[in-house]
Short mmCIF file of C-alpha atoms in Angstrom, two decimals:
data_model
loop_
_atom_site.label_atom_id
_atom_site.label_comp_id
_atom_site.label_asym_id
_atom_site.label_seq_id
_atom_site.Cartn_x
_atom_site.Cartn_y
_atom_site.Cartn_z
CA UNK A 1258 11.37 19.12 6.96
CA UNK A 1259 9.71 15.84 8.92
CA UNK A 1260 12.92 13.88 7.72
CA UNK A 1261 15.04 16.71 8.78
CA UNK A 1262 13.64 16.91 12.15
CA UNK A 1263 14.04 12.84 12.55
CA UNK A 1264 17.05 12.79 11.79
CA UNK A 1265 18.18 14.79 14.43
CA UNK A 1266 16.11 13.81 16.67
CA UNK A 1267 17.10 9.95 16.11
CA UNK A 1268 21.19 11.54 16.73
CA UNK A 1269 20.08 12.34 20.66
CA UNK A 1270 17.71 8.98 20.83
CA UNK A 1271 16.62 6.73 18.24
CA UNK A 1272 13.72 5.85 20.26
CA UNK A 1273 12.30 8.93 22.10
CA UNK A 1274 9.12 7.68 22.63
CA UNK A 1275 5.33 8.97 22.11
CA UNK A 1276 5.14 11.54 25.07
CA UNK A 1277 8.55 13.29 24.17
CA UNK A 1278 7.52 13.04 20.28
CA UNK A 1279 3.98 14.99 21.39
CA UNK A 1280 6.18 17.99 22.93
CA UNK A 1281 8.32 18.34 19.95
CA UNK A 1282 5.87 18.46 17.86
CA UNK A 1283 3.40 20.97 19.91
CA UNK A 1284 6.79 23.30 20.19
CA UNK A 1285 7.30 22.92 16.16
CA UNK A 1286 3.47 23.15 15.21
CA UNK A 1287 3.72 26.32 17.75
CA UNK A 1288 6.82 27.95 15.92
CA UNK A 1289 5.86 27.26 12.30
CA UNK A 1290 1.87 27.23 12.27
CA UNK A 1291 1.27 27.80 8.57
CA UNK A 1292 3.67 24.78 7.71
CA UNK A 1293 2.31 22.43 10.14
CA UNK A 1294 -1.23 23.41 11.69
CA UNK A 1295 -3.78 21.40 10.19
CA UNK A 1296 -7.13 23.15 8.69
CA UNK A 1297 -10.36 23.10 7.50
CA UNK A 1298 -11.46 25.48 6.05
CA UNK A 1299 -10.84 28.50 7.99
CA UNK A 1300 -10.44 26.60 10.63
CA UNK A 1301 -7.52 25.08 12.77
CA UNK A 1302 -8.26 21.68 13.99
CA UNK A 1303 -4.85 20.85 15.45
CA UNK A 1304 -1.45 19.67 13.57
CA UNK A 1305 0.65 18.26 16.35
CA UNK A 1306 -1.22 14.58 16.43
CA UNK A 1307 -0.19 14.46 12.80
CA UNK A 1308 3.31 16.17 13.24
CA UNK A 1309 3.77 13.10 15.52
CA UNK A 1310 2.92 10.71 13.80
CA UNK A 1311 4.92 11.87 10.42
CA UNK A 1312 8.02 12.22 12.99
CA UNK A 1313 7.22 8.39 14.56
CA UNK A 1314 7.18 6.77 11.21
CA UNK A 1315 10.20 8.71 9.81
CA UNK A 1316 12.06 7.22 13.06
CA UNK A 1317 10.78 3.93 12.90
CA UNK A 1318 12.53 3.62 9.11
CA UNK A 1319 15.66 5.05 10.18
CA UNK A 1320 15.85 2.22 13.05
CA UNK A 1321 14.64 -1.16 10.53
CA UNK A 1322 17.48 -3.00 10.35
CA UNK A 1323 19.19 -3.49 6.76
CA UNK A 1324 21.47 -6.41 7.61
CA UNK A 1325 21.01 -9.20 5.53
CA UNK A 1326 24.01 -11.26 6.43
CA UNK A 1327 23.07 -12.66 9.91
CA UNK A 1328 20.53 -14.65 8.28
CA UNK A 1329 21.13 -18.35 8.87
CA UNK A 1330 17.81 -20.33 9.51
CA UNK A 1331 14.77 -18.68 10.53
CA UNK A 1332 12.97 -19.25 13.05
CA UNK A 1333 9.57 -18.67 14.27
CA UNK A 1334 10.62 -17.12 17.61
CA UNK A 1335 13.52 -15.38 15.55
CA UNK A 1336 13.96 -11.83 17.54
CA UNK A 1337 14.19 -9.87 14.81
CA UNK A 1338 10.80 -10.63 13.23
CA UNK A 1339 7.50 -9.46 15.10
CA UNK A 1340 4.68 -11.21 14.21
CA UNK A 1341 1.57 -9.29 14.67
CA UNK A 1342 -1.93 -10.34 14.03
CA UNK A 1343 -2.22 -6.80 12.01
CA UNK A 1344 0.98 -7.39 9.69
CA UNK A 1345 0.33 -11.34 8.88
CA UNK A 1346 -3.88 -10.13 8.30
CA UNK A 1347 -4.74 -12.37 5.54
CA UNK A 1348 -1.51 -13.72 5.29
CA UNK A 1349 -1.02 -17.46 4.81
CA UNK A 1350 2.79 -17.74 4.15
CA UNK A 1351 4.38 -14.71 6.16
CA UNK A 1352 7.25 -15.88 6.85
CA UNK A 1353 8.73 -19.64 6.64
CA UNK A 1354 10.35 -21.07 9.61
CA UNK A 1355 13.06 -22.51 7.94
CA UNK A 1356 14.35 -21.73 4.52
CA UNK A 1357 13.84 -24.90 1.66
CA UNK A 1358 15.69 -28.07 1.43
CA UNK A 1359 18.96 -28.05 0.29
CA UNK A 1360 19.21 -24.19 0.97
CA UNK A 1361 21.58 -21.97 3.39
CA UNK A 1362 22.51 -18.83 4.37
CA UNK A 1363 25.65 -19.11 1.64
CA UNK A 1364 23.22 -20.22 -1.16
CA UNK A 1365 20.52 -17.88 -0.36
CA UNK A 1366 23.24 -14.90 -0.59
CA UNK A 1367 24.81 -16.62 -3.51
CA UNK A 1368 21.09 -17.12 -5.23
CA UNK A 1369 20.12 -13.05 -4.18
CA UNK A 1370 23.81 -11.91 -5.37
CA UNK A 1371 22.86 -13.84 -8.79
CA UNK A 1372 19.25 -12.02 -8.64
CA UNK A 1373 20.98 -8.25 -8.65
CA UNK A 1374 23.25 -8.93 -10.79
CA UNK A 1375 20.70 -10.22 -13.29
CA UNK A 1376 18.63 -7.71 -12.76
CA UNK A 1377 20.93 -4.73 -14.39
CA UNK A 1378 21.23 -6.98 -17.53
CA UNK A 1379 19.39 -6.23 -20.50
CA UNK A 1380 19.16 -10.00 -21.83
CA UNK A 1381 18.44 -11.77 -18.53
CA UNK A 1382 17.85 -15.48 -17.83
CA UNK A 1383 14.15 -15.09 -17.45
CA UNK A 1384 13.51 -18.83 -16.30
CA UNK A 1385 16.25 -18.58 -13.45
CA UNK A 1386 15.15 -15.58 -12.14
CA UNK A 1387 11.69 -16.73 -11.64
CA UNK A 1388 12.98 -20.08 -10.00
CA UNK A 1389 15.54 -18.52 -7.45
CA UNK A 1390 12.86 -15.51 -6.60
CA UNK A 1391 10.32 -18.80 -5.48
CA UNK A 1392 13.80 -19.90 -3.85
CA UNK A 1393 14.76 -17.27 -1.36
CA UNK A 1394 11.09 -15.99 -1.04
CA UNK A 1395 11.82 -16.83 2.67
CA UNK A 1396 14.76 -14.32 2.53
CA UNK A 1397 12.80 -11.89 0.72
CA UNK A 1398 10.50 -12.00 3.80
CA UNK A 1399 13.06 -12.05 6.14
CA UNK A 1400 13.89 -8.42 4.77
CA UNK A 1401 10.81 -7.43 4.80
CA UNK A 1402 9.46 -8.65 8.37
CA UNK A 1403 12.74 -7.26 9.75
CA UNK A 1404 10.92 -3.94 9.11
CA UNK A 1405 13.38 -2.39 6.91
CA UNK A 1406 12.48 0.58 4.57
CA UNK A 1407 10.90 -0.19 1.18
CA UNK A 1408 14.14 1.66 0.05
CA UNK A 1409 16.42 -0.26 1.21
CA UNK A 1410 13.84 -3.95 0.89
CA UNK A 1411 14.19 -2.24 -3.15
CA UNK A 1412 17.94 -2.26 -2.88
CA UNK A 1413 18.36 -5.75 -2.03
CA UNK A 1414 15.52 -7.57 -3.94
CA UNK A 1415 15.09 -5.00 -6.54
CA UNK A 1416 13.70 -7.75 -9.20
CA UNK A 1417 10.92 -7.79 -6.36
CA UNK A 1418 9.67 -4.71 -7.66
CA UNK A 1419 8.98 -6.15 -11.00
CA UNK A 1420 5.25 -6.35 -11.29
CA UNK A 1421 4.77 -10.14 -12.52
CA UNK A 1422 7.65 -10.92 -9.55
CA UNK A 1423 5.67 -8.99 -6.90
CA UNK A 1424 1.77 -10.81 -7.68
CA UNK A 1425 3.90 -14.11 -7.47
CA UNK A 1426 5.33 -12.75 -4.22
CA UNK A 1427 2.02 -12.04 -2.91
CA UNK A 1428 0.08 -14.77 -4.34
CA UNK A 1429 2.84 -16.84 -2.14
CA UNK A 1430 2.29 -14.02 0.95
CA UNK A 1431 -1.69 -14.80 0.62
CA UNK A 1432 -1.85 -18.39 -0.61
CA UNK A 1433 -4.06 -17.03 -3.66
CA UNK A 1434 -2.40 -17.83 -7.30
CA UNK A 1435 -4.92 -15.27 -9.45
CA UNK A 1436 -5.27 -13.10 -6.78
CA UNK A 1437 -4.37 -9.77 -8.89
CA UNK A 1438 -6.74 -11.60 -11.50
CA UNK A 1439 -9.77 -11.53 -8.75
CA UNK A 1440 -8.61 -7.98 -8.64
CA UNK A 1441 -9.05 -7.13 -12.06
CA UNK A 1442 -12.22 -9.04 -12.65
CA UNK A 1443 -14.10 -7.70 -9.90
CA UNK A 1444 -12.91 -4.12 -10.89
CA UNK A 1445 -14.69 -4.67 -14.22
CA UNK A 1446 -17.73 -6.92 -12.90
CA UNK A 1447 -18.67 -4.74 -9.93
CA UNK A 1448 -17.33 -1.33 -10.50
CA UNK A 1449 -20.52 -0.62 -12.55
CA UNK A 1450 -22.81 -2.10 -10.41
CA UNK A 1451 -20.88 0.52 -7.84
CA UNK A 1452 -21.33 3.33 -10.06
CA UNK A 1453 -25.49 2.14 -11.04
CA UNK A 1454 -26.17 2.10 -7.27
CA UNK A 1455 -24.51 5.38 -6.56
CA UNK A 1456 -26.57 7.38 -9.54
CA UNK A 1457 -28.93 6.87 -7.14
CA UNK A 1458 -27.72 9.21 -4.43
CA UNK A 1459 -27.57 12.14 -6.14
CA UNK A 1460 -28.59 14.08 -3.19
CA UNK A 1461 -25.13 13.20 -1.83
CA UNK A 1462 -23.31 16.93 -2.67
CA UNK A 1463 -19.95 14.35 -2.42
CA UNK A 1464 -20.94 11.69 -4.41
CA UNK A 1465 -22.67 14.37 -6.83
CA UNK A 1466 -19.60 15.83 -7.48
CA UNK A 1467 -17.71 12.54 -8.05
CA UNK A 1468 -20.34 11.53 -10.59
CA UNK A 1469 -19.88 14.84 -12.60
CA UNK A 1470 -16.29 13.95 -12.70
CA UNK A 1471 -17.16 10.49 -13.94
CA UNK A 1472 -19.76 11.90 -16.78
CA UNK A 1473 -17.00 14.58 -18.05
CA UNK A 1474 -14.77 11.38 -18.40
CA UNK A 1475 -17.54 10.26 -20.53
CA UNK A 1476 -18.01 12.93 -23.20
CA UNK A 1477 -14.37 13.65 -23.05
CA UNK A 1478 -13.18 9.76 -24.17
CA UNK A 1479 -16.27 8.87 -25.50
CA UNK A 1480 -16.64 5.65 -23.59
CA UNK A 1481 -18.26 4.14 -20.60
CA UNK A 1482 -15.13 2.39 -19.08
CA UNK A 1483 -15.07 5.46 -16.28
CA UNK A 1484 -18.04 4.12 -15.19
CA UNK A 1485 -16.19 0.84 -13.86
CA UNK A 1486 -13.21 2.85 -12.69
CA UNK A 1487 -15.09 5.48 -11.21
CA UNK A 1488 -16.54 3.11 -8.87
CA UNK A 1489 -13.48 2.94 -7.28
CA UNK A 1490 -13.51 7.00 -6.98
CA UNK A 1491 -17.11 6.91 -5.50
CA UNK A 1492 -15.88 4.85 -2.52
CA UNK A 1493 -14.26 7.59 -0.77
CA UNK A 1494 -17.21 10.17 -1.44
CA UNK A 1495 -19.57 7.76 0.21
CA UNK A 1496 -17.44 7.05 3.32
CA UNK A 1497 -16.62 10.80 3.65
CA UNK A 1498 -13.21 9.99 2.98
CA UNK A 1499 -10.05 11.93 1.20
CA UNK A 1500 -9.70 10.51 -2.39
CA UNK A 1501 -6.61 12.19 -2.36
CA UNK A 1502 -5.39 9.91 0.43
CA UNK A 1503 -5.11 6.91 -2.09
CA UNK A 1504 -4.33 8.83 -5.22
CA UNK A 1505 -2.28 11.64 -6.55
CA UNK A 1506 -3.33 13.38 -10.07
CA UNK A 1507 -0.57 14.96 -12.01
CA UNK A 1508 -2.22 16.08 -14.89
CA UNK A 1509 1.60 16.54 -16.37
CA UNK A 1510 3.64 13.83 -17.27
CA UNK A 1511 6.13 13.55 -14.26
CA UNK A 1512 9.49 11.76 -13.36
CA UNK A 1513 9.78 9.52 -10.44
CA UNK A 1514 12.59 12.09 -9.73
CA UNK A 1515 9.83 13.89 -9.19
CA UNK A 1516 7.82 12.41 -7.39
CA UNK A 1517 9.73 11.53 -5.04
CA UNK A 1518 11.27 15.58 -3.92
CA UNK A 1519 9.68 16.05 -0.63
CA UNK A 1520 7.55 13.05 -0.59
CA UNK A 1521 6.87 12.34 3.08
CA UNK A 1522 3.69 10.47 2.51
CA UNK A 1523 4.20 6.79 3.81
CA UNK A 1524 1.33 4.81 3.23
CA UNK A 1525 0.88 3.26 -0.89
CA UNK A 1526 -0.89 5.28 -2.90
CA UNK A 1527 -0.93 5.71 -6.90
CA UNK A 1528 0.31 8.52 -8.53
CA UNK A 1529 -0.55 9.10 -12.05
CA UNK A 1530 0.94 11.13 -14.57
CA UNK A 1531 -0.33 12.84 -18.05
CA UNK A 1532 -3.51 12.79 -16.69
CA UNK A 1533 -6.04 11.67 -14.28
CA UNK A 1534 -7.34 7.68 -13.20
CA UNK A 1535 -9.26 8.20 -16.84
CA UNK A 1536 -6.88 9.48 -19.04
CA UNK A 1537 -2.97 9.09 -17.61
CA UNK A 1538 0.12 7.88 -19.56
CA UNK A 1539 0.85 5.76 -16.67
CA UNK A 1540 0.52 4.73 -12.53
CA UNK A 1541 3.18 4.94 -10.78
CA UNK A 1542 2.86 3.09 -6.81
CA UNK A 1543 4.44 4.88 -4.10
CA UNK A 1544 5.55 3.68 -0.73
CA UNK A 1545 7.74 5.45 2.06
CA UNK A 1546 7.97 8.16 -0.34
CA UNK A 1547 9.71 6.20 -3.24
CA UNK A 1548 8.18 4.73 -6.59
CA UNK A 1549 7.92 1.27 -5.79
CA UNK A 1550 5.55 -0.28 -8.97
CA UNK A 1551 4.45 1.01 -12.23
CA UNK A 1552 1.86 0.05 -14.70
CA UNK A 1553 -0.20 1.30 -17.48
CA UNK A 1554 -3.22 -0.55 -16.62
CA UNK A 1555 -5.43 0.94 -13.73
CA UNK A 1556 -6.73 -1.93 -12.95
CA UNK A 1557 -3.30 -3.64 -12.06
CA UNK A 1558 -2.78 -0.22 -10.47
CA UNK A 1559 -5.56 -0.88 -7.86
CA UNK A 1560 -4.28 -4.50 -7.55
CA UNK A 1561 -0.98 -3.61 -6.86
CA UNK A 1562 -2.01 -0.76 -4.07
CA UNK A 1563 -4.07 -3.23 -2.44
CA UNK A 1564 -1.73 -6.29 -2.36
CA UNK A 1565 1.31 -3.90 -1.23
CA UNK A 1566 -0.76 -3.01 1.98
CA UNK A 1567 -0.09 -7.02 2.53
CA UNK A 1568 3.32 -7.44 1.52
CA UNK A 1569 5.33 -4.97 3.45
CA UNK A 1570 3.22 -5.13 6.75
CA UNK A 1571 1.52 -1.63 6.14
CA UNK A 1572 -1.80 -0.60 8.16
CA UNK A 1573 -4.25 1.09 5.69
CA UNK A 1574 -3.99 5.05 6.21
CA UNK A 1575 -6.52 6.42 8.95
CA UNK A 1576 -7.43 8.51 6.28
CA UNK A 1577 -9.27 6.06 3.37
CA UNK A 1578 -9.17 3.01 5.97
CA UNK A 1579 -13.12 1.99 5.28
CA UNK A 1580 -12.19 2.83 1.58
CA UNK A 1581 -9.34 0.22 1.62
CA UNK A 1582 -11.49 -2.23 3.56
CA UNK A 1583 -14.36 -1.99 0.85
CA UNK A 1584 -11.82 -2.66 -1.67
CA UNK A 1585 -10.11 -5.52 -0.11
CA UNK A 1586 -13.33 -7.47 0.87
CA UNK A 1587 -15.59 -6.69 -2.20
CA UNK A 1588 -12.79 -6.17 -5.14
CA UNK A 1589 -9.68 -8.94 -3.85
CA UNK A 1590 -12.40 -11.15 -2.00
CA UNK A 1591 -9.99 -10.89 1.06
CA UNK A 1592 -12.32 -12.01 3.98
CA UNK A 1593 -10.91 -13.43 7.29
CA UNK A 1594 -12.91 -14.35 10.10
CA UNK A 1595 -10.53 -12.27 12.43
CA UNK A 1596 -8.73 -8.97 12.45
CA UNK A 1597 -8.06 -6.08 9.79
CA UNK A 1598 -5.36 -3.53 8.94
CA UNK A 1599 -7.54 -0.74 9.77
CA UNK A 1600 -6.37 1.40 12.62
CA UNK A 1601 -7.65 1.21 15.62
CA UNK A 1602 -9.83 -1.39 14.92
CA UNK A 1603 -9.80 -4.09 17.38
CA UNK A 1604 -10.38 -7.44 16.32
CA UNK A 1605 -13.43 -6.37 14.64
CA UNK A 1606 -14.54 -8.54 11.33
CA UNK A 1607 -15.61 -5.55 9.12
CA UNK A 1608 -16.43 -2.31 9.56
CA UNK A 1609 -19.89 -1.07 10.50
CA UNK A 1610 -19.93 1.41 7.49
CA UNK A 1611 -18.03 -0.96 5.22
CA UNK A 1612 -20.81 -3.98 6.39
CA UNK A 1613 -23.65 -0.96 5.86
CA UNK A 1614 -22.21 0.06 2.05
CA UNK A 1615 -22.26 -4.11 1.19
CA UNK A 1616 -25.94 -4.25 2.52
CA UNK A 1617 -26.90 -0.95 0.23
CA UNK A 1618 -24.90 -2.65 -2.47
CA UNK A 1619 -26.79 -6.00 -1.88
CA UNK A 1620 -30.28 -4.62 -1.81
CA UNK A 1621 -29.69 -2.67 -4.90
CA UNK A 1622 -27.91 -5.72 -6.80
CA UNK A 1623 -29.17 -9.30 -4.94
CA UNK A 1624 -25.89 -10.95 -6.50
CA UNK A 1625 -23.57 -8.33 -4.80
CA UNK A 1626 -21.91 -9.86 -1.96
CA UNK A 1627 -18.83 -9.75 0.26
#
């Protein structure tokens, strides 16, 4: 319906603006209240702010431009790349001035028409494919920063999307080789630590719940390793934060088909399927409403959904910001001096309720630290 309504709003003007976006959405919200109004409970706490907002990002991805070819030599006051203090956060490498010696815009197109081609191949030349994607990694951010749709970024660098080609991609974005290893570790090293330190609050009805969730986990697989993973889960309770923001439980085993009917959810997130973070067949990474990364392994799950925030320029949803935040600074060791991808956030270090959950976290454990 949201994609619907963009699209033909984006026929009349592509770029309506904020103020003209707010009265289309307070005369849909108006006309179709049980789709749109938002609720709590019995209670209606608005719907257009978020109508809005669902409408503005639908537009901007309609407007990214998916031209390739006009790329000759980039550089760093290239027009078509905005360089924001929110989408390079963190970033060390976001996007080369120039491409590497010996390279131009024929070779780069020859090297990326190689790459797809390669990539529908069974029996691929591994070794190539991992030299040219270090190659045109300045054309792969070119796409990117040029703020086109993970769609179409997928269509044009799909070996990208290939999880060992996507950590080398973003260990190159970040300037960290073993980032998704820092990841991992620190999922296993401090997610119990997380889960000791929140036993402790049982009076928390939120993070009482979560902790049930976690013991059932338990009994039903007869091991301990939801304690580590359930850290993650306990996050969000403590922040007063939707869980559901970051993660999707299908309990069923479930296509990417279907996944992706209706999906008008923009921000990463994981999806599982055949079960829940304990117990599923697999993770599957959504962005802009299409599968984007897969895995097994919920721990590459969580370092995937973290390091995509970074890759394709995306501010951390308004609803799990402090949750990504936490994650980023205590789990991928991610700590500028300056700025954040949380909304609305200024030019604030960290977060007053992340910086209050490290302090807990540090006078439970002395060792824990940001």
């Amino acid at each position: 319906m949201v994609r619907i309504l963009a699209e033909n709003i984006s026929r009349i003007n592509p770029s309506p603006g904020r103020n003209n976006l707010r009265i289309i959405a307070k005369k849909v919200v108006a006309r179709y209240p049980e789709t749109f109004e938002d609720r709590c409970g019995d209670s209606i706490i608005g719907g257009c702010s978020t109508l809005m907002k669902k409408i503005e990002h639908c537009l901007e991805n309609r407007n990214r431009r998916k031209d390739f070819s006009d790329l000759f030599e980039i550089k760093p006051n290239d027009s078509k790349i905005k360089k924001t203090s929110r989408n390079s956060y963190a970033c060390s490498n976001w996007q080369p001035n120039q491409l590497p010696d010996g390279e131009s815009k024929a070779s780069q197109l020859q090297h990326k028409n190689f790459l797809l081609k390669e990539h529908k191949k069974l029996v691929r030349d591994e070794e190539t494919i991992k030299q040219l994607m270090i190659t045109t990694y300045a054309s792969q951010r070119y796409t990117i920063n040029s703020k086109n749709s993970v769609k179409v970024i997928k269509e044009e660098w799909p070996t990208l999307f290939e999880t060992d080609y996507f950590i080398n991609h973003a260990a190159l974005l970040l300037g960290r080789q073993s980032i998704c290893d820092t990841i991992c570790n620190n999922i296993i090293s401090k997610g119990k630590i997380i889960y000791d330190f929140f036993k402790t609050m049982q009076n928390n009805s939120t993070v009482s719940k979560c902790l049930n969730v976690i013991e059932s986990a338990k009994v039903q697989l007869e091991s301990t390793i939801p304690e580590i993973f359930g850290g993650i889960l306990l996050i969000p309770a403590f922040f007063g934060e939707e869980e559901n923001a970051l993660f999707q439980i299908n309990m069923d085993p479930v296509s990417t088909t279907e996944l992706e009917i209706n999906q008008e959810r923009l921000t990463p997130f994981i999806s599982t399927s055949g079960g829940n973070i304990f117990t599923a067949q697999e993770f599957l990474i959504l962005i802009d409403g299409s599968v984007a990364l897969q895995t097994t392994d919920f721990k590459l799950a969580m370092a995937l959904l973290v390091l995509s925030f970074f890759v394709f320029n995306i501010e951390y949803p308004e609803k799990a910001g402090l949750t990504m935040e936490f994650i980023q600074r205590i789990f991928a060791d991610i700590n500028p001096q300056r700025g954040s991808k949380m909304p609305q956030n200024g030019k604030s270090t960290v977060s007053k309720p992340v910086l209050k959950l490290v302090n807990l976290l540090r006078d439970f454990e002395s060792h824990f630290n940001l």
